[in-house]
Short mmCIF file of C-alpha atoms and ligand atoms in Angstrom, two decimals:
data_model
loop_
_atom_site.label_atom_id
_atom_site.label_comp_id
_atom_site.label_asym_id
_atom_site.label_seq_id
_atom_site.Cartn_x
_atom_site.Cartn_y
_atom_site.Cartn_z
CA UNK T 1 0.32 26.33 -8.19
CA UNK T 2 0.28 30.08 -7.43
CA UNK T 3 3.40 31.90 -6.70
CA UNK T 4 3.67 32.40 -2.96
CA UNK T 5 7.33 33.30 -2.54
CA UNK T 6 9.74 35.52 -4.45
CA UNK T 7 10.75 33.60 -7.48
CA UNK T 8 14.39 32.92 -8.39
CA UNK T 9 15.34 34.01 -11.87
CA UNK T 10 15.12 31.00 -14.12
CA UNK T 11 18.31 30.11 -16.09
CA UNK T 12 18.37 32.24 -19.24
CA UNK T 13 17.89 30.50 -22.53
CA UNK T 14 21.08 29.24 -23.97
CA UNK T 15 22.76 31.86 -26.23
CA UNK T 16 23.82 31.26 -29.73
CA UNK T 17 27.64 31.12 -29.27
CA UNK T 18 30.48 30.32 -31.70
CA UNK T 19 31.11 27.05 -29.73
CA UNK T 20 27.56 26.17 -29.55
CA UNK T 21 25.52 27.37 -32.48
CA UNK T 22 21.80 27.40 -32.14
CA UNK T 23 21.25 24.46 -34.38
CA UNK T 24 23.29 22.25 -32.09
CA UNK T 25 21.69 22.96 -28.66
CA UNK T 26 18.23 22.16 -27.38
CA UNK T 27 17.07 23.24 -23.96
CA UNK T 28 14.14 22.26 -21.79
CA UNK T 29 14.72 24.24 -18.56
CA UNK T 30 13.46 22.98 -15.16
CA UNK T 31 10.93 25.15 -13.24
CA UNK T 32 13.01 25.04 -10.13
CA UNK T 33 10.74 27.39 -8.26
CA UNK T 34 7.79 25.06 -8.80
CA UNK T 35 9.85 22.03 -7.85
CA UNK T 36 10.94 23.71 -4.56
CA UNK T 37 7.34 24.77 -3.70
CA UNK T 38 6.04 21.35 -4.51
CA UNK T 39 8.66 19.54 -2.38
CA UNK T 40 8.12 22.11 0.37
CA UNK T 41 4.35 21.36 0.34
CA UNK T 42 4.89 17.66 0.61
CA UNK T 43 7.31 18.14 3.48
CA UNK T 44 4.89 20.46 5.29
CA UNK T 45 2.11 17.89 4.78
CA UNK T 46 4.40 15.24 6.33
CA UNK T 47 5.28 17.45 9.25
CA UNK T 48 1.68 17.96 10.13
CA UNK T 49 1.08 14.27 10.43
CA UNK T 50 2.09 12.15 13.50
CA UNK T 51 3.29 8.65 13.11
CA UNK T 52 0.58 5.99 12.96
CA UNK T 53 -0.21 3.89 16.12
CA UNK T 54 1.05 0.44 16.86
CA UNK T 55 -1.88 -1.26 18.52
CA UNK T 56 -1.15 -4.20 20.89
CA UNK T 57 -3.60 -7.13 20.95
CA UNK T 58 -3.39 -9.90 23.55
CA UNK T 59 -5.51 -12.79 22.48
CA UNK T 60 -6.83 -15.19 25.17
CA UNK T 61 -5.60 -18.29 23.28
CA UNK T 62 -2.13 -16.90 22.66
CA UNK T 63 -0.47 -16.19 25.96
CA UNK T 64 3.14 -15.03 25.29
CA UNK T 65 2.40 -14.30 21.68
CA UNK T 66 1.39 -10.64 21.54
CA UNK T 67 0.08 -9.30 18.27
CA UNK T 68 0.75 -5.68 17.06
CA UNK T 69 -1.10 -3.97 14.29
CA UNK T 70 0.48 -0.99 12.63
CA UNK T 71 -2.62 1.25 12.17
CA UNK T 72 -2.30 2.79 8.77
CA UNK T 73 -5.95 3.81 8.76
CA UNK T 74 -5.10 6.97 10.73
CA UNK T 75 -3.31 8.66 7.82
CA UNK T 76 -5.20 11.81 6.52
CA UNK T 77 -6.33 9.69 3.46
CA UNK T 78 -7.25 6.62 5.51
CA UNK T 79 -4.84 3.90 4.36
CA UNK T 80 -1.22 2.86 4.05
CA UNK T 81 -1.36 4.27 0.46
CA UNK T 82 -0.84 7.76 1.91
CA UNK T 83 2.83 6.90 2.33
CA UNK T 84 3.02 5.45 -1.15
CA UNK T 85 1.29 8.37 -2.71
CA UNK T 86 3.60 10.86 -1.17
CA UNK T 87 6.67 8.79 -2.25
CA UNK T 88 5.43 8.56 -5.89
CA UNK T 89 4.79 12.26 -6.23
CA UNK T 90 8.22 13.05 -4.72
CA UNK T 91 9.80 10.46 -7.03
CA UNK T 92 8.01 11.80 -10.18
CA UNK T 93 8.95 15.41 -9.28
CA UNK T 94 12.55 14.46 -8.54
CA UNK T 95 12.75 12.53 -11.84
CA UNK T 96 11.54 15.53 -13.73
CA UNK T 97 8.30 13.69 -14.79
CA UNK T 98 5.98 15.83 -12.92
CA UNK T 99 5.82 19.53 -13.42
CA UNK T 100 3.37 22.39 -12.85
CA UNK T 101 1.18 21.50 -15.78
CA UNK T 102 1.29 17.78 -15.66
CA UNK T 103 -1.89 15.64 -15.58
CA UNK T 104 -1.22 12.71 -13.32
CA UNK T 105 -2.78 9.38 -14.10
CA UNK T 106 -2.86 6.19 -12.02
CA UNK T 107 -4.04 2.66 -12.23
CA UNK T 108 -5.66 1.68 -8.87
CA UNK T 109 -8.12 -0.48 -7.15
CA UNK T 110 -9.10 2.59 -5.11
CA UNK T 111 -6.96 3.28 -1.96
CA UNK T 112 -3.96 4.56 -3.92
CA UNK T 113 -6.11 6.80 -6.10
CA UNK T 114 -7.71 8.38 -3.02
CA UNK T 115 -4.32 9.25 -1.53
CA UNK T 116 -2.91 10.41 -4.90
CA UNK T 117 -5.93 12.64 -5.53
CA UNK T 118 -5.25 14.19 -2.08
CA UNK T 119 -1.63 14.98 -3.03
CA UNK T 120 -2.48 16.09 -6.58
CA UNK T 121 -4.87 18.74 -5.06
CA UNK T 122 -2.11 19.73 -2.58
CA UNK T 123 0.15 20.40 -5.52
CA UNK T 124 -2.47 21.85 -7.75
CA UNK T 125 -2.31 19.12 -10.41
CA UNK T 126 -5.01 17.43 -12.45
CA UNK T 127 -5.51 13.76 -11.50
CA UNK T 128 -7.16 10.81 -13.27
CA UNK T 129 -7.74 7.45 -11.66
CA UNK T 130 -8.33 4.34 -13.86
CA UNK T 131 -10.15 1.85 -11.69
CA UNK T 132 -12.23 -1.35 -11.93
CA UNK T 133 -15.90 -0.61 -11.99
CA UNK T 134 -16.19 -2.76 -8.78
CA UNK T 135 -14.28 -0.21 -6.65
CA UNK T 136 -16.29 0.74 -3.54
CA UNK T 137 -18.46 3.80 -3.59
CA UNK T 138 -16.73 5.49 -0.67
CA UNK T 139 -13.40 5.52 -2.47
CA UNK T 140 -14.93 6.78 -5.68
CA UNK T 141 -16.59 9.55 -3.71
CA UNK T 142 -13.30 10.42 -1.87
CA UNK T 143 -11.41 10.74 -5.08
CA UNK T 144 -14.11 13.11 -6.53
CA UNK T 145 -14.06 15.13 -3.27
CA UNK T 146 -10.30 15.79 -3.79
CA UNK T 147 -11.12 16.98 -7.28
CA UNK T 148 -9.81 13.86 -9.05
CA UNK T 149 -11.59 12.16 -12.07
CA UNK T 150 -12.47 8.51 -12.05
CA UNK T 151 -12.21 6.60 -15.22
CA UNK T 152 -13.71 3.01 -15.10
CA UNK T 153 -12.68 -0.27 -16.74
CA UNK T 154 -14.38 -3.68 -16.50
CA UNK T 155 -11.66 -5.76 -15.03
CA UNK T 156 -8.57 -5.42 -12.86
CA UNK T 157 -6.23 -6.53 -15.64
CA UNK T 158 -7.39 -3.61 -17.92
CA UNK T 159 -6.25 -0.81 -15.67
CA UNK T 160 -2.61 -0.75 -16.70
CA UNK T 161 -2.98 -0.26 -20.53
CA UNK T 162 -5.83 2.16 -20.03
CA UNK T 163 -3.83 4.40 -17.59
CA UNK T 164 -0.77 4.36 -19.97
CA UNK T 165 -3.05 5.31 -22.83
CA UNK T 166 -4.67 8.14 -20.95
CA UNK T 167 -1.27 9.59 -19.83
CA UNK T 168 -0.06 9.43 -23.46
CA UNK T 169 -3.19 11.17 -24.81
CA UNK T 170 -3.15 13.96 -22.24
CA UNK T 171 0.60 14.42 -22.39
CA UNK T 172 0.51 13.54 -18.70
CA UNK T 173 2.37 11.12 -16.49
CA UNK T 174 1.44 7.69 -15.35
CA UNK T 175 2.57 7.27 -11.76
CA UNK T 176 2.48 3.41 -12.13
CA UNK T 177 2.40 2.36 -8.49
CA UNK T 178 2.71 -1.29 -9.45
CA UNK T 179 6.10 -0.65 -10.92
CA UNK T 180 7.29 2.26 -8.87
CA UNK T 181 6.28 1.38 -5.31
CA UNK T 182 9.35 -0.59 -4.69
CA UNK T 183 11.60 2.06 -6.26
CA UNK T 184 10.05 5.24 -4.88
CA UNK T 185 10.16 4.11 -1.23
CA UNK T 186 13.48 4.54 0.58
CA UNK T 187 13.90 1.05 1.93
CA UNK T 188 16.95 1.85 3.98
CA UNK T 189 15.02 4.04 6.45
CA UNK T 190 13.97 7.68 6.21
CA UNK T 191 11.05 6.91 8.41
CA UNK T 192 9.61 4.25 6.19
CA UNK T 193 7.05 1.87 7.70
CA UNK T 194 9.58 -0.78 8.59
CA UNK T 195 11.79 1.65 10.51
CA UNK T 196 8.80 2.99 12.25
CA UNK T 197 7.60 -0.47 13.29
CA UNK T 198 10.98 -1.43 14.76
CA UNK T 199 11.35 1.87 16.56
CA UNK T 200 7.87 1.57 18.10
CA UNK T 201 8.54 -2.08 19.14
CA UNK T 202 11.73 -1.04 21.05
CA UNK T 203 10.09 -0.79 24.53
CA UNK T 204 8.20 -4.18 24.16
CA UNK T 205 9.30 -7.38 25.90
CA UNK T 206 9.74 -9.02 22.40
CA UNK T 207 11.00 -6.07 20.40
CA UNK T 208 12.04 -8.09 17.37
CA UNK T 209 9.01 -9.87 16.04
CA UNK T 210 9.15 -13.56 15.10
CA UNK T 211 6.99 -12.80 12.09
CA UNK T 212 5.78 -9.80 10.24
CA UNK T 213 2.76 -10.68 8.17
CA UNK T 214 1.59 -8.54 5.16
CA UNK T 215 -0.60 -8.96 2.07
CA UNK T 216 0.50 -7.78 -1.26
CA UNK T 217 -1.12 -5.33 -3.74
CA UNK T 218 1.79 -3.62 -5.32
CA UNK T 219 4.06 -5.70 -3.16
CA UNK T 220 5.74 -2.47 -2.08
CA UNK T 221 5.13 -2.64 1.66
CA UNK T 222 6.32 -6.21 1.93
CA UNK T 223 9.46 -5.22 -0.24
CA UNK T 224 10.22 -2.33 2.14
CA UNK T 225 9.80 -4.54 5.28
CA UNK T 226 11.83 -7.46 3.85
CA UNK T 227 14.70 -5.29 2.57
CA UNK T 228 14.91 -3.39 5.87
CA UNK T 229 15.02 -6.68 7.83
CA UNK T 230 18.13 -7.72 5.82
CA UNK T 231 19.75 -4.30 5.69
CA UNK T 232 19.52 -3.97 9.53
CA UNK T 233 20.24 -7.61 10.14
CA UNK T 234 17.00 -8.09 12.11
CA UNK T 235 15.97 -11.60 13.03
CA UNK T 236 12.33 -11.38 11.92
CA UNK T 237 10.82 -13.42 9.18
CA UNK T 238 8.38 -12.01 6.63
CA UNK T 239 5.20 -13.87 5.69
CA UNK T 240 3.13 -12.66 2.68
CA UNK T 241 -0.46 -13.62 2.63
CA UNK T 242 -2.45 -13.85 -0.72
CA UNK T 243 -6.12 -13.95 -1.44
CA UNK T 244 -7.87 -16.15 -4.16
CA UNK T 245 -7.59 -15.08 -7.83
CA UNK T 246 -4.13 -13.69 -7.25
CA UNK T 247 -0.93 -14.91 -8.86
CA UNK T 248 1.60 -13.82 -6.20
CA UNK T 249 1.33 -17.13 -4.33
CA UNK T 250 1.86 -19.52 -7.22
CA UNK T 251 4.46 -17.09 -8.81
CA UNK T 252 6.43 -17.22 -5.58
CA UNK T 253 6.14 -20.91 -5.02
CA UNK T 254 7.15 -21.78 -8.55
CA UNK T 255 9.62 -18.93 -9.05
CA UNK T 256 7.78 -17.55 -12.01
CA UNK T 257 7.07 -13.88 -12.87
CA UNK T 258 5.02 -14.59 -16.05
CA UNK T 259 1.76 -15.90 -14.41
CA UNK T 260 -1.47 -14.09 -15.12
CA UNK T 261 -5.06 -14.47 -13.96
CA UNK T 262 -8.28 -13.58 -15.65
CA UNK T 263 -10.43 -13.02 -12.65
CA UNK T 264 -10.12 -10.12 -10.25
CA UNK T 265 -9.34 -10.48 -6.62
CA UNK T 266 -12.36 -10.26 -4.33
CA UNK T 267 -10.34 -8.64 -1.49
CA UNK T 268 -10.11 -5.01 -2.29
CA UNK T 269 -6.54 -3.64 -2.29
CA UNK T 270 -4.65 -6.86 -2.49
CA UNK T 271 -4.16 -9.85 -4.89
CA UNK T 272 -3.19 -9.16 -8.46
CA UNK T 273 -3.74 -10.66 -11.90
CA UNK T 274 0.02 -10.45 -12.70
CA UNK T 275 3.22 -10.67 -10.65
CA UNK T 276 3.78 -6.91 -10.12
CA UNK T 277 7.21 -5.50 -10.75
CA UNK T 278 7.21 -4.10 -7.15
CA UNK T 279 6.74 -7.59 -5.73
CA UNK T 280 10.26 -8.69 -4.54
CA UNK T 281 10.23 -12.47 -3.94
CA UNK T 282 13.71 -12.75 -2.43
CA UNK T 283 12.75 -11.02 0.73
CA UNK T 284 9.87 -13.32 1.58
CA UNK T 285 10.33 -16.19 3.99
CA UNK T 286 6.81 -17.74 3.73
CA UNK T 287 3.60 -17.22 1.81
CA UNK T 288 0.08 -18.33 2.71
CA UNK T 289 -2.91 -18.62 0.33
CA UNK T 290 -5.87 -17.43 2.37
CA UNK T 291 -9.51 -18.33 1.26
CA UNK T 292 -11.67 -15.21 0.75
CA UNK T 293 -14.26 -16.56 3.08
CA UNK T 294 -11.61 -16.82 5.72
CA UNK T 295 -10.32 -13.25 5.01
CA UNK T 296 -13.75 -11.64 5.52
CA UNK T 297 -14.53 -13.86 8.50
CA UNK T 298 -11.17 -12.89 10.08
CA UNK T 299 -11.95 -9.18 9.35
CA UNK T 300 -15.18 -9.44 11.38
CA UNK T 301 -13.59 -11.33 14.28
CA UNK T 302 -10.73 -8.84 14.44
CA UNK T 303 -13.12 -5.99 14.34
CA UNK T 304 -15.04 -7.25 17.29
CA UNK T 305 -11.80 -7.67 19.33
CA UNK T 306 -10.62 -4.22 18.41
CA UNK T 307 -14.07 -2.55 18.93
CA UNK T 308 -13.70 -0.98 15.44
CA UNK T 309 -14.13 -2.08 11.96
CA UNK T 310 -11.16 -2.93 9.71
CA UNK T 311 -10.97 -3.46 5.92
CA UNK T 312 -10.94 -6.87 4.22
CA UNK T 313 -7.18 -6.99 3.51
CA UNK T 314 -6.60 -6.55 7.29
CA UNK T 315 -8.64 -9.70 7.64
CA UNK T 316 -6.31 -11.52 5.28
CA UNK T 317 -3.39 -10.22 7.35
CA UNK T 318 -5.01 -11.33 10.61
CA UNK T 319 -5.67 -14.79 9.31
CA UNK T 320 -2.06 -15.16 8.40
CA UNK T 321 -1.16 -13.93 11.91
CA UNK T 322 -3.34 -16.59 13.41
CA UNK T 323 -1.69 -19.29 11.26
CA UNK T 324 1.76 -18.25 12.43
CA UNK T 325 0.66 -17.80 16.11
CA UNK T 326 -0.95 -21.28 16.21
CA UNK T 327 2.19 -22.80 14.82
CA UNK T 328 4.30 -20.92 17.35
CA UNK T 329 2.11 -22.17 20.06
CA UNK T 330 2.22 -25.76 18.87
CA UNK T 331 6.04 -25.54 18.97
CA UNK T 332 5.93 -23.97 22.38
CA UNK T 333 7.63 -20.76 21.21
CA UNK T 334 6.90 -17.29 22.48
CA UNK T 335 7.44 -14.02 20.75
CA UNK T 336 5.56 -11.23 19.01
CA UNK T 337 4.01 -11.03 15.65
CA UNK T 338 3.38 -7.73 13.74
CA UNK T 339 0.97 -7.03 10.91
CA UNK T 340 -0.72 -3.98 9.31
CA UNK T 341 -4.20 -2.59 9.84
CA UNK T 342 -4.24 -1.35 6.19
CA UNK T 343 -7.49 0.63 6.22
CA UNK T 344 -10.68 1.14 8.14
CA UNK T 345 -13.90 -0.94 7.56
CA UNK T 346 -15.90 2.35 7.33
CA UNK T 347 -15.13 2.24 3.60
CA UNK T 348 -16.81 -1.15 3.17
CA UNK T 349 -20.16 -0.67 5.22
CA UNK T 350 -22.18 -1.42 2.05
CA UNK T 351 -19.87 -4.09 0.69
CA UNK T 352 -17.97 -6.44 3.08
CA UNK T 353 -20.06 -5.51 6.13
CA UNK T 354 -23.36 -6.04 4.30
CA UNK T 355 -24.58 -9.61 4.53
CA UNK T 356 -26.73 -9.21 1.34
CA UNK T 357 -23.67 -8.00 -0.66
CA UNK T 358 -21.55 -10.90 0.71
CA UNK T 359 -24.26 -13.36 -0.31
CA UNK T 360 -24.39 -11.86 -3.83
CA UNK T 361 -20.68 -12.40 -4.14
CA UNK T 362 -20.91 -16.06 -2.84
CA UNK T 363 -18.83 -15.19 0.17
CA UNK T 364 -19.83 -17.29 3.13
CA UNK T 365 -18.25 -16.45 6.48
CA UNK T 366 -20.23 -18.39 9.05
CA UNK T 367 -18.08 -21.61 9.37
CA UNK T 368 -14.77 -19.70 9.21
CA UNK T 369 -15.90 -17.13 11.80
CA UNK T 370 -16.73 -19.86 14.30
CA UNK T 371 -13.33 -21.58 13.72
CA UNK T 372 -11.38 -18.34 13.91
CA UNK T 373 -13.25 -17.22 17.12
CA UNK T 374 -12.53 -20.61 18.73
CA UNK T 375 -8.77 -20.28 17.71
CA UNK T 376 -8.60 -16.86 19.09
CA UNK T 377 -10.19 -17.97 22.39
CA UNK T 378 -8.46 -21.20 22.95
CA UNK T 379 -5.31 -21.17 20.74
CA UNK T 380 -6.49 -24.45 19.20
CA UNK T 381 -7.77 -24.43 15.60
C1 PLP F 1 -2.35 -1.48 -1.23
C2 PLP F 1 -3.08 -2.14 -0.18
C3 PLP F 1 -2.49 -3.24 0.47
C4 PLP F 1 -1.21 -3.84 0.02
O1 PLP F 1 -0.07 -3.06 0.10
P1 PLP F 1 1.07 -2.96 -0.98
O2 PLP F 1 2.18 -2.19 -0.36
O3 PLP F 1 0.57 -2.23 -2.28
O4 PLP F 1 1.48 -4.37 -1.32
C5 PLP F 1 -3.28 -3.82 1.46
N1 PLP F 1 -4.44 -3.24 1.84
C6 PLP F 1 -4.91 -2.16 1.29
C7 PLP F 1 -6.37 -1.63 1.76
C8 PLP F 1 -4.37 -1.59 0.27
O5 PLP F 1 -4.81 -0.52 -0.36
#
């Protein structure tokens, strides 16, 4: 990053003193000027952004059960990963792991790498994303546009080792979202997503949602929401929805962290082949396994009701919302449900919105779409 302000004199190298002879002292001084400029740039970027919208959806079949979608697609880099990327860079800089010459490396299924490439460029750092070859074209293009490099591997479970290896070889730093998402985000507040949701709900008739429904990629967002609910003593329950080929569901049900899967999730952004360190089981009140066909069908039904396209993980979220809404209706309960609109469907026009692509993946949405549409209209599944 070029110098833009007068630089403060760096601490002088340690002198050779009688108390501390040169052979007993090692120094590795911090570039405080760079750290300050980097932190300032991140803060300026945050100030230029407004909070994301909370969109209210009243479905005909669910009178008295309003649904709210926290619209994370409106961040500058198009997904909820904008928050995570900012936090990971701040965390790395504050830990002394990222400096002016650091090559930053990440393992990602796409969205995180897009946001990180944006922040790397903002800070003038080199960035390499290690991603499965199946990652959508639009994301690969976005990373390249921000000046990031894409490094492809064949399967989702190969990204971790490859990213660590690349960081090692380049003397760079592996951001490691799957480990650090739950550490880098300030779960007590500081305008995190949970605090923002509850603040935006304050004027509603049912300000404390019965359920918050979220899918898990790193698990970081569900961790933030679940911790915040406890920390603030809020009477909301957290439901995590999980797609096929992901081990979060079985890992949570059987209280095991050692499960692994060979196949990759077919719902981009969520579902993992291992129980990620950022997945915090203790804050979750319920989990639902959602069939992939149902996720994609729900994505399309929701898009029609919102008059705009949402991504597939938002479909998984919406399916979970409908499960909880229909159960509340059956029990005669009223109250709100909140979920996330994780990213826009515009990124998936040639994949999840392309009938030919869906056929080639063996995803069949017809029967589910009809069932979901009926549920939305009548409240009866
Ligand atoms: C990462 C991601 C999620 C899941 O969020 P986490 O906080 O990582 O669990 C959901 N949808 C999309 C599109 C994502 O990129």
